[in-house]
Tab-separated table of C-alpha atoms in Angstrom:
chain	number	residue	atom	x	y	z
A	1025	MET	CA	26.061	-9.242	-4.389
A	1026	GLN	CA	23.544	-7.048	-6.210
A	1027	GLU	CA	24.920	-5.097	-9.157
A	1028	GLN	CA	24.891	-1.329	-8.728
A	1029	PRO	CA	23.257	0.721	-11.511
A	1030	ALA	CA	25.432	2.903	-13.688
A	1031	ALA	CA	23.493	5.902	-12.378
A	1032	ALA	CA	21.217	6.374	-9.409
A	1033	TYR	CA	18.273	7.078	-11.670
A	1034	GLU	CA	18.734	4.039	-13.951
A	1035	VAL	CA	15.688	1.765	-14.128
A	1036	ARG	CA	16.500	-1.853	-13.435
A	1037	GLN	CA	14.662	-5.097	-12.990
A	1038	SER	CA	12.894	-5.701	-9.701
A	1039	PRO	CA	13.834	-8.731	-7.579
A	1040	GLU	CA	10.091	-9.471	-7.652
A	1041	ALA	CA	10.497	-10.851	-11.164
A	1042	GLY	CA	10.889	-14.588	-11.499
A	1043	SER	CA	14.025	-16.470	-12.466
A	1044	THR	CA	13.175	-15.882	-16.112
A	1045	GLY	CA	13.462	-12.133	-15.560
A	1046	ARG	CA	9.786	-11.654	-16.407
A	1047	PHE	CA	6.774	-10.664	-14.305
A	1048	SER	CA	3.735	-12.890	-14.202
A	1049	PRO	CA	0.694	-11.525	-16.066
A	1050	ARG	CA	-0.978	-10.564	-12.775
A	1051	GLN	CA	2.174	-8.799	-11.531
A	1052	GLU	CA	2.494	-6.983	-14.830
A	1053	ALA	CA	-1.142	-5.883	-14.675
A	1054	ALA	CA	-0.780	-4.588	-11.100
A	1055	HIS	CA	2.359	-2.646	-12.009
A	1056	THR	CA	0.680	-1.119	-15.043
A	1057	VAL	CA	-2.259	0.163	-12.986
A	1058	PHE	CA	0.084	2.148	-10.766
A	1059	ARG	CA	2.365	3.525	-13.449
A	1060	ALA	CA	2.982	7.216	-12.734
A	1061	VAL	CA	5.206	10.120	-13.657
A	1062	LEU	CA	7.228	11.321	-10.665
A	1063	VAL	CA	8.291	14.950	-10.243
A	1064	PRO	CA	10.136	16.785	-7.429
A	1065	SER	CA	8.063	17.823	-4.415
A	1066	ARG	CA	7.257	21.505	-3.904
A	1067	TYR	CA	8.448	21.063	-0.307
A	1068	ASN	CA	12.043	20.169	-1.235
A	1069	VAL	CA	14.707	22.609	-0.024
A	1070	SER	CA	18.188	22.087	-1.488
A	1071	VAL	CA	21.519	23.495	-0.347
A	1072	ASP	CA	24.999	23.114	-1.778
A	1073	LEU	CA	27.598	21.236	0.247
A	1074	PRO	CA	31.376	21.030	-0.227
A	1075	ASP	CA	32.918	18.698	-2.796
A	1076	GLY	CA	30.146	19.009	-5.349
A	1077	ARG	CA	27.336	17.577	-3.241
A	1078	ALA	CA	23.850	18.775	-2.360
A	1079	ALA	CA	21.642	18.170	0.679
A	1080	VAL	CA	17.896	18.069	0.162
A	1081	TYR	CA	15.383	18.446	2.991
A	1082	ASN	CA	11.665	17.909	2.542
A	1083	THR	CA	9.701	20.113	4.935
A	1084	PHE	CA	6.622	17.868	4.819
A	1085	SER	CA	8.141	14.401	5.246
A	1086	ALA	CA	11.109	15.841	7.230
A	1087	ALA	CA	13.367	13.513	5.254
A	1088	LEU	CA	16.946	14.501	4.453
A	1089	THR	CA	19.196	13.091	1.749
A	1090	ILE	CA	22.602	13.858	0.232
A	1091	LEU	CA	23.652	13.270	-3.352
A	1092	PRO	CA	26.170	14.572	-5.905
A	1093	ARG	CA	25.060	17.892	-7.323
A	1094	ALA	CA	24.990	16.524	-10.875
A	1095	GLU	CA	22.635	13.760	-9.799
A	1096	TRP	CA	20.522	16.286	-7.868
A	1097	ARG	CA	20.014	18.224	-11.109
A	1098	ARG	CA	18.934	15.064	-12.942
A	1099	ILE	CA	16.746	13.617	-10.196
A	1100	LEU	CA	15.410	16.511	-8.107
A	1101	GLY	CA	16.266	19.597	-10.130
A	1102	PRO	CA	13.803	21.786	-12.072
A	1103	GLY	CA	12.050	19.861	-14.832
A	1104	ALA	CA	13.042	16.401	-13.571
A	1105	ARG	CA	10.516	13.664	-14.481
A	1106	PHE	CA	10.597	9.883	-14.105
A	1107	THR	CA	8.208	7.194	-15.206
A	1108	PHE	CA	7.489	5.210	-12.069
A	1109	LEU	CA	6.582	1.552	-12.485
A	1110	PRO	CA	6.334	-0.293	-9.139
A	1111	GLY	CA	8.918	-3.059	-8.969
A	1112	ALA	CA	10.849	-1.849	-12.006
A	1113	VAL	CA	12.592	1.320	-10.918
A	1114	ALA	CA	15.998	2.057	-9.432
A	1115	PRO	CA	16.079	1.642	-5.628
A	1116	ALA	CA	17.293	5.243	-5.339
A	1117	ILE	CA	14.164	6.517	-7.075
A	1118	SER	CA	11.957	4.248	-4.975
A	1119	ARG	CA	13.521	5.578	-1.779
A	1120	LEU	CA	13.218	9.194	-2.882
A	1121	HIS	CA	9.573	8.543	-3.710
A	1122	ALA	CA	8.921	6.810	-0.376
A	1123	SER	CA	10.596	9.708	1.465
A	1124	GLY	CA	8.504	12.363	-0.265
A	1125	PHE	CA	11.203	13.923	-2.453
A	1126	LEU	CA	9.477	12.647	-5.593
A	1127	ILE	CA	5.695	12.633	-5.951
A	1128	PRO	CA	3.234	11.613	-8.667
A	1129	GLU	CA	2.689	14.445	-11.118
A	1130	GLY	CA	-0.541	16.322	-10.426
A	1131	THR	CA	-0.570	15.586	-6.686
A	1132	ASP	CA	-2.118	18.399	-4.633
A	1133	GLU	CA	0.562	18.611	-1.958
A	1134	VAL	CA	-1.089	21.562	-0.221
A	1135	GLU	CA	-4.189	19.447	0.306
A	1136	MET	CA	-1.992	16.631	1.634
A	1137	VAL	CA	-0.589	18.992	4.260
A	1138	ARG	CA	-4.091	20.215	5.088
A	1139	GLN	CA	-5.269	16.640	5.647
A	1140	HIS	CA	-2.213	15.972	7.809
A	1141	TYR	CA	-3.120	18.905	10.044
A	1142	GLN	CA	-6.759	17.812	10.165
A	1143	ARG	CA	-5.771	14.327	11.336
A	1144	GLY	CA	-3.653	15.845	14.081
A	1145	ARG	CA	-6.466	18.193	15.091
A	1146	HIS	CA	-8.870	15.320	15.765
A	1147	ASP	CA	-6.411	12.728	17.072
A	1148	ARG	CA	-7.621	11.795	20.553
A	1149	VAL	CA	-5.801	8.448	20.564
A	1150	SER	CA	-2.099	9.353	20.643
A	1151	GLY	CA	-2.465	11.560	23.695
A	1152	PHE	CA	-4.016	14.449	25.599
A	1153	THR	CA	-2.053	17.573	26.564
A	1154	ALA	CA	-2.870	19.933	29.431
A	1155	ASN	CA	-1.173	23.210	30.317
A	1156	VAL	CA	-1.928	23.501	34.027
A	1157	LEU	CA	-1.442	27.004	35.451
A	1158	LEU	CA	-1.041	26.597	39.193
A	1159	THR	CA	-0.928	30.368	39.665
A	1160	MET	CA	-0.926	33.521	37.583
A	1161	GLY	CA	1.513	35.018	40.067
A	1162	CYS	CA	5.253	35.271	39.556
A	1163	ASN	CA	8.317	36.132	41.609
A	1164	LEU	CA	9.621	38.265	38.717
A	1165	ALA	CA	8.048	41.039	36.652
A	1166	CYS	CA	9.367	40.580	33.116
A	1167	ARG	CA	7.980	43.326	30.878
A	1168	TYR	CA	7.524	41.013	27.910
A	1169	CYS	CA	5.527	38.343	29.783
A	1170	PHE	CA	2.297	37.595	27.908
A	1171	GLN	CA	0.478	37.440	31.266
A	1172	GLY	CA	1.877	40.759	32.455
A	1173	GLN	CA	-1.358	42.771	32.360
A	1174	THR	CA	-3.307	40.015	34.102
A	1175	GLN	CA	-0.739	39.964	36.898
A	1176	MET	CA	-0.944	43.751	37.236
A	1177	GLU	CA	-4.752	43.970	37.192
A	1178	THR	CA	-5.574	41.195	39.656
A	1179	ARG	CA	-4.098	39.719	42.789
A	1180	PRO	CA	-2.908	36.296	41.627
A	1181	ARG	CA	-3.938	33.331	43.750
A	1182	MET	CA	-2.729	29.763	43.976
A	1183	MET	CA	-4.912	26.912	42.788
A	1184	ALA	CA	-7.146	25.815	45.675
A	1185	ALA	CA	-7.351	22.198	46.870
A	1186	GLU	CA	-10.931	21.819	45.617
A	1187	THR	CA	-9.840	22.994	42.170
A	1188	GLU	CA	-6.852	20.646	42.227
A	1189	ASP	CA	-9.176	17.699	42.812
A	1190	ALA	CA	-11.480	18.829	40.006
A	1191	VAL	CA	-8.504	19.215	37.651
A	1192	ILE	CA	-7.344	15.688	38.470
A	1193	GLU	CA	-10.768	14.233	37.674
A	1194	TYR	CA	-11.025	16.296	34.487
A	1195	LEU	CA	-7.627	15.043	33.288
A	1196	LYS	CA	-8.562	11.446	34.054
A	1197	ARG	CA	-11.697	11.748	31.946
A	1198	SER	CA	-9.849	13.486	29.124
A	1199	ALA	CA	-6.932	11.041	29.030
A	1200	ALA	CA	-9.054	7.883	29.220
A	1201	GLY	CA	-8.580	5.816	26.084
A	1202	THR	CA	-5.486	7.696	24.921
A	1203	LYS	CA	-1.892	6.496	24.833
A	1204	MET	CA	-0.358	9.373	26.798
A	1205	LEU	CA	-1.203	12.144	29.237
A	1206	ARG	CA	1.097	15.134	28.850
A	1207	VAL	CA	1.018	17.650	31.693
A	1208	SER	CA	2.822	20.968	31.367
A	1209	TRP	CA	3.160	22.743	34.727
A	1210	PHE	CA	2.877	26.391	33.830
A	1211	GLY	CA	2.218	29.824	35.281
A	1212	GLY	CA	2.937	32.558	36.251
A	1213	GLU	CA	5.802	30.814	37.938
A	1214	PRO	CA	4.813	27.170	38.489
A	1215	LEU	CA	7.420	26.565	41.195
A	1216	LEU	CA	5.373	28.845	43.434
A	1217	GLY	CA	2.943	25.925	43.260
A	1218	LEU	CA	5.425	23.166	44.078
A	1219	ARG	CA	3.099	21.929	46.819
A	1220	GLN	CA	0.320	21.520	44.260
A	1221	ILE	CA	2.600	19.560	41.927
A	1222	LYS	CA	3.606	17.286	44.793
A	1223	ARG	CA	-0.025	16.712	45.765
A	1224	MET	CA	-1.558	16.255	42.295
A	1225	THR	CA	1.079	14.038	40.693
A	1226	PRO	CA	0.470	10.765	42.611
A	1227	ALA	CA	-3.212	10.729	41.657
A	1228	LEU	CA	-2.393	11.338	37.990
A	1229	THR	CA	0.435	8.809	37.765
A	1230	GLU	CA	-1.549	6.160	39.651
A	1231	PHE	CA	-4.410	6.578	37.191
A	1232	CYS	CA	-2.111	6.455	34.146
A	1233	ASP	CA	-0.153	3.451	35.387
A	1234	GLY	CA	-3.356	1.560	36.126
A	1235	ALA	CA	-4.850	2.371	32.724
A	1236	GLY	CA	-1.688	1.638	30.740
A	1237	ILE	CA	-1.340	5.291	29.738
A	1238	ALA	CA	2.117	6.837	29.464
A	1239	TYR	CA	2.645	9.884	31.687
A	1240	ARG	CA	4.891	12.786	30.695
A	1241	ALA	CA	5.285	15.970	32.727
A	1242	VAL	CA	7.288	19.089	31.875
A	1243	ILE	CA	7.710	22.454	33.554
A	1244	THR	CA	8.441	25.943	32.208
A	1245	THR	CA	10.151	28.076	34.838
A	1246	ASN	CA	12.345	31.133	35.264
A	1247	GLY	CA	14.642	28.935	37.361
A	1248	VAL	CA	14.976	31.248	40.372
A	1249	LEU	CA	13.222	28.750	42.656
A	1250	LEU	CA	14.715	25.663	41.018
A	1251	GLU	CA	16.794	24.849	44.093
A	1252	ARG	CA	17.927	21.411	45.264
A	1253	GLU	CA	14.831	20.624	47.299
A	1254	ALA	CA	12.566	21.671	44.436
A	1255	VAL	CA	14.568	19.581	41.961
A	1256	ASP	CA	14.344	16.505	44.175
A	1257	THR	CA	10.583	17.014	44.508
A	1258	LEU	CA	10.228	17.293	40.728
A	1259	VAL	CA	12.229	14.107	40.226
A	1260	GLU	CA	9.844	12.312	42.589
A	1261	ALA	CA	6.980	13.827	40.570
A	1262	ARG	CA	8.337	12.038	37.478
A	1263	LEU	CA	9.194	15.230	35.622
A	1264	SER	CA	10.443	14.444	32.122
A	1265	GLN	CA	11.876	17.860	31.209
A	1266	ALA	CA	12.396	21.379	32.497
A	1267	GLN	CA	12.622	24.480	30.322
A	1268	VAL	CA	14.390	27.380	32.008
A	1269	SER	CA	14.499	30.882	30.549
A	1270	LEU	CA	17.431	33.297	30.682
A	1271	ASP	CA	17.777	36.727	29.105
A	1272	VAL	CA	20.143	38.828	27.045
A	1273	PRO	CA	20.531	41.385	28.448
A	1274	ALA	CA	20.296	39.891	31.953
A	1275	GLU	CA	18.787	43.091	33.393
A	1276	LEU	CA	15.414	42.092	31.962
A	1277	LYS	CA	15.130	39.280	34.472
A	1278	HIS	CA	15.669	41.167	37.717
A	1279	ASP	CA	13.551	40.231	40.703
A	1280	LYS	CA	10.979	42.615	42.164
A	1281	ARG	CA	13.679	44.229	44.282
A	1282	GLY	CA	15.778	44.992	41.230
A	1283	ARG	CA	18.380	42.269	41.814
A	1284	CYS	CA	19.866	40.326	38.896
A	1285	THR	CA	18.820	36.680	38.989
A	1286	GLN	CA	21.099	35.236	36.304
A	1287	ASP	CA	23.847	33.880	38.571
A	1288	ARG	CA	21.288	32.391	40.922
A	1289	VAL	CA	19.574	30.587	38.070
A	1290	LEU	CA	22.873	29.293	36.686
A	1291	ASP	CA	23.822	28.011	40.147
A	1292	ASN	CA	20.491	26.197	40.331
A	1293	LEU	CA	21.004	24.696	36.884
A	1294	ALA	CA	24.310	23.169	37.950
A	1295	TYR	CA	22.346	20.726	40.119
A	1296	ALA	CA	19.064	20.562	38.204
A	1297	ALA	CA	20.607	19.613	34.850
A	1298	GLU	CA	22.230	16.569	36.448
A	1299	ARG	CA	18.871	15.267	37.684
A	1300	ILE	CA	16.358	16.409	35.051
A	1301	PRO	CA	16.747	16.785	31.258
A	1302	THR	CA	16.928	20.577	31.051
A	1303	GLN	CA	16.552	22.919	28.116
A	1304	VAL	CA	17.597	26.572	28.363
A	1305	ARG	CA	15.757	29.200	26.352
A	1306	VAL	CA	17.735	32.419	25.923
A	1307	ASN	CA	15.369	35.332	25.242
A	1308	LEU	CA	17.121	37.857	23.009
A	1309	THR	CA	15.804	41.379	23.432
A	1310	ARG	CA	18.919	43.416	22.655
A	1311	ASP	CA	22.249	42.192	21.296
A	1312	ASP	CA	25.156	42.833	23.665
A	1313	VAL	CA	28.476	41.038	23.191
A	1314	SER	CA	29.538	41.402	26.825
A	1315	GLU	CA	26.203	39.976	27.987
A	1316	TRP	CA	26.600	36.934	25.748
A	1317	ASP	CA	30.135	36.396	27.033
A	1318	ARG	CA	28.947	36.610	30.611
A	1319	LEU	CA	26.116	34.145	30.014
A	1320	PHE	CA	28.054	31.525	28.070
A	1321	ASP	CA	31.130	31.746	30.294
A	1322	GLY	CA	28.876	31.359	33.327
A	1323	MET	CA	27.342	28.238	31.824
A	1324	ALA	CA	30.687	26.684	30.943
A	1325	ARG	CA	32.200	27.539	34.330
A	1326	ARG	CA	29.435	25.558	36.038
A	1327	GLY	CA	29.852	22.577	33.722
A	1328	LEU	CA	26.517	23.136	31.982
A	1329	ASN	CA	28.161	22.439	28.642
A	1330	LYS	CA	28.256	18.808	29.808
A	1331	THR	CA	24.882	18.492	31.541
A	1332	LEU	CA	22.278	20.588	29.720
A	1333	ALA	CA	20.053	18.779	27.226
A	1334	SER	CA	19.904	21.746	24.839
A	1335	VAL	CA	20.106	25.530	24.512
A	1336	PHE	CA	18.219	27.660	22.014
A	1337	ILE	CA	17.927	31.385	21.329
A	1338	ALA	CA	14.445	32.909	21.008
A	1339	HIS	CA	13.317	36.223	19.596
A	1340	VAL	CA	11.146	38.276	21.993
A	1341	TYR	CA	7.907	39.423	20.388
A	1342	GLN	CA	5.247	41.909	21.478
A	1343	PRO	CA	2.475	39.844	23.142
A	1344	GLU	CA	-1.099	41.042	23.414
A	1345	ALA	CA	-1.059	41.497	27.199
A	1346	ALA	CA	2.520	42.470	28.075
A	1347	ARG	CA	3.297	44.922	30.877
A	1348	GLY	CA	4.499	47.483	28.358
A	1349	SER	CA	3.772	48.421	24.774
A	1350	ASP	CA	7.401	48.484	23.666
A	1351	VAL	CA	8.769	45.198	24.949
A	1352	GLY	CA	9.428	43.387	21.683
A	1353	SER	CA	13.004	42.975	20.543
A	1354	PRO	CA	14.259	46.017	18.615
A	1355	GLU	CA	16.440	43.675	16.579
A	1356	THR	CA	15.069	43.132	13.090
A	1357	PRO	CA	14.463	39.509	12.112
A	1358	ALA	CA	17.457	39.601	9.768
A	1359	THR	CA	19.702	41.042	12.494
A	1360	TYR	CA	18.388	38.473	14.940
A	1361	VAL	CA	19.326	35.627	12.611
A	1362	GLU	CA	22.851	37.007	12.245
A	1363	VAL	CA	23.170	37.334	16.030
A	1364	MET	CA	21.867	33.811	16.473
A	1365	LYS	CA	24.360	32.335	14.012
A	1366	ARG	CA	27.250	34.233	15.574
A	1367	GLN	CA	26.352	33.288	19.141
A	1368	TYR	CA	25.565	29.725	18.164
A	1369	GLU	CA	29.121	29.321	16.925
A	1370	ARG	CA	30.498	30.954	20.089
A	1371	ALA	CA	28.458	28.643	22.319
A	1372	GLN	CA	29.301	25.592	20.250
A	1373	ASN	CA	33.005	26.305	20.704
A	1374	LEU	CA	32.392	26.160	24.455
A	1375	GLY	CA	30.720	22.783	24.079
A	1376	LEU	CA	27.192	23.999	24.831
A	1377	PRO	CA	24.473	21.822	23.228
A	1378	MET	CA	22.966	24.445	20.937
A	1379	GLU	CA	19.704	23.511	19.233
A	1380	ARG	CA	19.943	24.488	15.579
A	1381	THR	CA	18.860	21.615	13.392
A	1382	VAL	CA	15.882	21.060	11.128
A	1383	ALA	CA	12.739	19.400	12.432
A	1384	SER	CA	12.829	15.606	12.457
A	1385	ARG	CA	9.108	15.373	11.726
A	1386	CYS	CA	6.288	17.489	10.372
A	1387	GLY	CA	4.221	19.102	13.099
A	1388	SER	CA	0.453	19.181	13.497
A	1389	GLY	CA	0.005	22.908	13.911
A	1390	CYS	CA	-0.498	24.806	17.155
A	1391	ALA	CA	-1.892	22.540	19.890
A	1392	ALA	CA	-4.545	25.164	20.639
A	1393	THR	CA	-6.182	24.415	17.278
A	1394	SER	CA	-6.674	20.740	18.167
A	1395	ASP	CA	-9.276	19.072	20.347
A	1396	ASN	CA	-6.657	17.051	22.235
A	1397	ALA	CA	-5.184	19.942	24.237
A	1398	VAL	CA	-6.380	22.351	26.918
A	1399	THR	CA	-5.125	25.157	29.144
A	1400	ILE	CA	-6.453	25.241	32.718
A	1401	ASP	CA	-6.118	28.372	34.847
A	1402	PRO	CA	-5.877	28.461	38.686
A	1403	GLU	CA	-9.664	28.846	38.965
A	1404	GLY	CA	-10.258	25.751	36.852
A	1405	LEU	CA	-11.430	27.641	33.755
A	1406	LEU	CA	-10.692	26.006	30.403
A	1407	TYR	CA	-9.016	27.778	27.484
A	1408	LYS	CA	-7.333	26.700	24.284
A	1409	CYS	CA	-4.264	28.974	24.468
A	1410	PRO	CA	-2.086	29.854	27.500
A	1411	ASP	CA	-2.005	33.470	26.263
A	1412	ASP	CA	-5.704	33.742	27.169
A	1413	ALA	CA	-5.466	32.274	30.667
A	1414	GLY	CA	-6.751	34.658	33.330
A	1415	ARG	CA	-9.217	36.268	30.893
A	1416	PRO	CA	-12.570	34.647	31.793
A	1417	ASN	CA	-14.269	36.158	28.742
A	1418	ARG	CA	-12.115	33.861	26.576
A	1419	ALA	CA	-12.725	30.651	28.559
A	1420	TYR	CA	-15.040	28.026	27.084
A	1421	GLY	CA	-15.712	25.849	30.123
A	1422	SER	CA	-14.654	24.759	33.604
A	1423	VAL	CA	-13.306	21.618	35.262
A	1424	PHE	CA	-16.352	21.862	37.562
A	1425	LEU	CA	-18.783	21.486	34.647
A	1426	ASP	CA	-19.379	18.657	32.201
A	1427	ILE	CA	-20.476	20.841	29.302
A	1428	VAL	CA	-18.998	23.560	27.111
A	1429	ILE	CA	-20.482	26.893	28.193
A	1430	LYS	CA	-19.091	29.320	25.611
A	1431	SER	CA	-18.913	27.258	22.459
A	1432	GLU	CA	-17.846	30.248	20.355
A	1433	ASN	CA	-14.600	30.461	22.361
A	1434	LEU	CA	-13.900	26.829	21.532
A	1435	LEU	CA	-15.036	26.789	17.922
A	1436	ARG	CA	-12.887	29.750	16.877
A	1437	TRP	CA	-9.892	27.518	17.614
A	1438	LEU	CA	-11.216	24.185	16.334
A	1439	SER	CA	-12.368	25.775	13.076
A	1440	TYR	CA	-9.230	27.865	12.581
A	1441	ASP	CA	-8.069	27.634	8.966
A	1442	TRP	CA	-4.286	27.402	8.755
A	1443	PHE	CA	-4.473	27.902	4.987
A	1444	GLN	CA	-6.463	31.142	4.859
A	1445	TYR	CA	-3.419	33.268	3.978
A	1446	GLU	CA	-2.193	32.839	0.413
A	1447	ALA	CA	1.426	33.704	1.199
A	1448	CYS	CA	1.509	30.945	3.816
A	1449	ARG	CA	-0.455	28.490	1.708
A	1450	GLU	CA	2.074	28.764	-1.114
A	1451	CYS	CA	5.145	28.747	1.152
A	1452	THR	CA	7.570	25.817	1.165
A	1453	LEU	CA	7.588	25.937	4.969
A	1454	MET	CA	3.822	25.697	5.460
A	1455	ALA	CA	4.254	22.038	6.355
A	1456	GLN	CA	6.428	23.063	9.309
A	1457	CYS	CA	4.766	26.150	10.803
A	1458	ALA	CA	1.045	25.899	9.927
A	1459	GLY	CA	0.987	29.602	9.167
A	1460	GLY	CA	2.467	30.781	12.455
A	1461	CYS	CA	0.740	31.780	15.693
A	1462	PRO	CA	-3.085	31.669	15.457
A	1463	HIS	CA	-3.422	33.759	18.628
A	1464	GLN	CA	-1.635	36.650	16.951
A	1465	ARG	CA	-3.806	36.228	13.872
A	1466	MET	CA	-7.035	36.301	15.903
A	1467	PHE	CA	-6.343	38.850	18.624
A	1468	GLN	CA	-3.723	41.185	17.191
A	1469	PRO	CA	-5.414	42.267	13.937
A	1470	GLY	CA	-3.063	43.545	11.306
A	1471	ARG	CA	-0.080	41.891	12.953
A	1472	ARG	CA	1.513	39.469	10.543
A	1473	ASN	CA	3.779	36.608	11.458
A	1474	ASP	CA	6.597	37.753	9.204
A	1475	SER	CA	9.085	38.273	12.029
A	1476	TYR	CA	8.421	34.867	13.609
A	1477	CYS	CA	8.431	33.181	10.228
A	1478	TYR	CA	11.786	34.705	9.364
A	1479	TRP	CA	13.712	34.154	12.592
A	1480	ALA	CA	12.236	30.750	13.389
A	1481	LEU	CA	12.268	29.202	9.937
A	1482	ARG	CA	13.072	31.062	6.725
A	1483	GLY	CA	15.944	33.188	7.953
A	1484	ASP	CA	18.487	30.407	8.350
A	1485	LEU	CA	16.907	27.243	7.013
A	1486	GLU	CA	19.878	26.504	4.773
A	1487	GLY	CA	22.240	26.916	7.718
A	1488	LYS	CA	20.121	24.540	9.793
A	1489	ILE	CA	20.187	21.958	7.012
A	1490	ARG	CA	23.984	22.129	6.898
A	1491	GLU	CA	24.199	21.857	10.697
A	1492	THR	CA	21.916	18.831	10.616
A	1493	VAL	CA	24.090	17.149	7.998
A	1494	GLU	CA	27.183	17.752	10.120
A	1495	HIS	CA	25.380	16.490	13.217
A	1496	LEU	CA	24.202	13.299	11.499
A	1497	LEU	CA	27.451	12.482	9.752
A	1498	GLY	CA	30.030	13.814	12.187
A	1499	THR	CA	33.431	13.235	10.672
A	1500	ALA	CA	32.225	10.313	8.549
A	1501	ASP	CA	32.497	10.540	4.791
A	1502	VAL	CA	29.382	11.898	3.164
A	1503	PRO	CA	27.808	9.244	0.903
A	1504	SER	CA	28.402	10.037	-2.730
A	1505	LYS	CA	25.377	8.258	-4.222
A	1506	ALA	CA	21.748	9.306	-4.213
A	1507	ASP	CA	20.873	5.722	-3.317
A	1508	SER	CA	23.079	5.923	-0.204
A	1509	PRO	CA	21.690	4.944	3.205
A	1510	LEU	CA	21.300	8.575	4.228
A	1511	CYS	CA	17.662	9.188	3.502
A	1512	SER	CA	16.247	9.742	6.949
A	1513	GLY	CA	12.751	10.715	7.821
């Protein structure tokens, strides 16, 4: 049995050394070359836990560890420094280094994050993602919908059969040589195009299966048309996940005849969630205790606390092309976070699977800024962002053409600099959010991402870290050593 060090940061002899306890000259030389001074990462976020412990989350590596607070001060606290000699350092220090909590002094971590995003931007091997808008039309008329003006100004049409065939061929070409084709059925309301999904899927799955490419399909829907027959069709279409939106207050999701749709959607979810992994997004526009009670009680009464994959609360923002100019949530970001925490606890007590943990991996920025993702509108026009769909002046090409027509509409996305804003560049959370929504930055001049940044990330990061610790450990005892097994990433 290996002897434990007196302290987690104590240097001890590596098992690489021979029986004499000495390194060979070549081993010694190799170790000397890579001697370094380790210091805490700028992306560490620490929170106090009960019983004198601390949890540390690294927003770049997405690793999480727990250690006694006294050891945190010595190892990861301000001014901490360790001489790192490969093969001759405490396992705890080696693990913290490997997980990104400790880095060589002088490392440009911002540049490391930049390079990470650049690799993701140009990665055409891991997969290709397509948002396929089968129609711009919708059976509802939500004021905050980012396609609201487009729906009001034109008569939305369904994707024609000729366009469907061209989309299929375009996706085959784009996915060739990748590991996965990800199709997101989108709209408008994509279930208005259920026939198109049923027709297009076999050709896509046959191609993927034959080429050894994984196929993953998801759908984003208001849930009104998610009835049994539609669910069964989606199961046959190999749907991997459904995201269904609900609203607080519920009046914001009335149909075009002014009827509330919430109960109908919840009834549909009772069947859908048993057949398809289903996530519910609750759009918060105005806090109302009675509305929350009605929603959560309705979910629990239908057994959704046992069948839903997850539930999360989202802040409604003012999109560029909404139906109205005053549709954003009047709740301030700080108020929103307080509402979210309060309602999260209420929902959790009902057994609902609330999503409120830290990210398990660092992202690659908005998909629209990469060359491995596309948005296709019902006419077959190609865009980078779904917010632009239905605006031909922002398209860069077409599934009917083999060349890029408006290169400027493509290059503005592929050359987007996530690090152009100093406040974001210096932020601990830059590794998670890539500076927020690039569409807002480009097309809503003067609009900063402060509200999104606060409610989505900064506002309750410490709370999310604590929730993640509880989720990972359950009722188990929290390890009391920094070199404990809990160093996930």
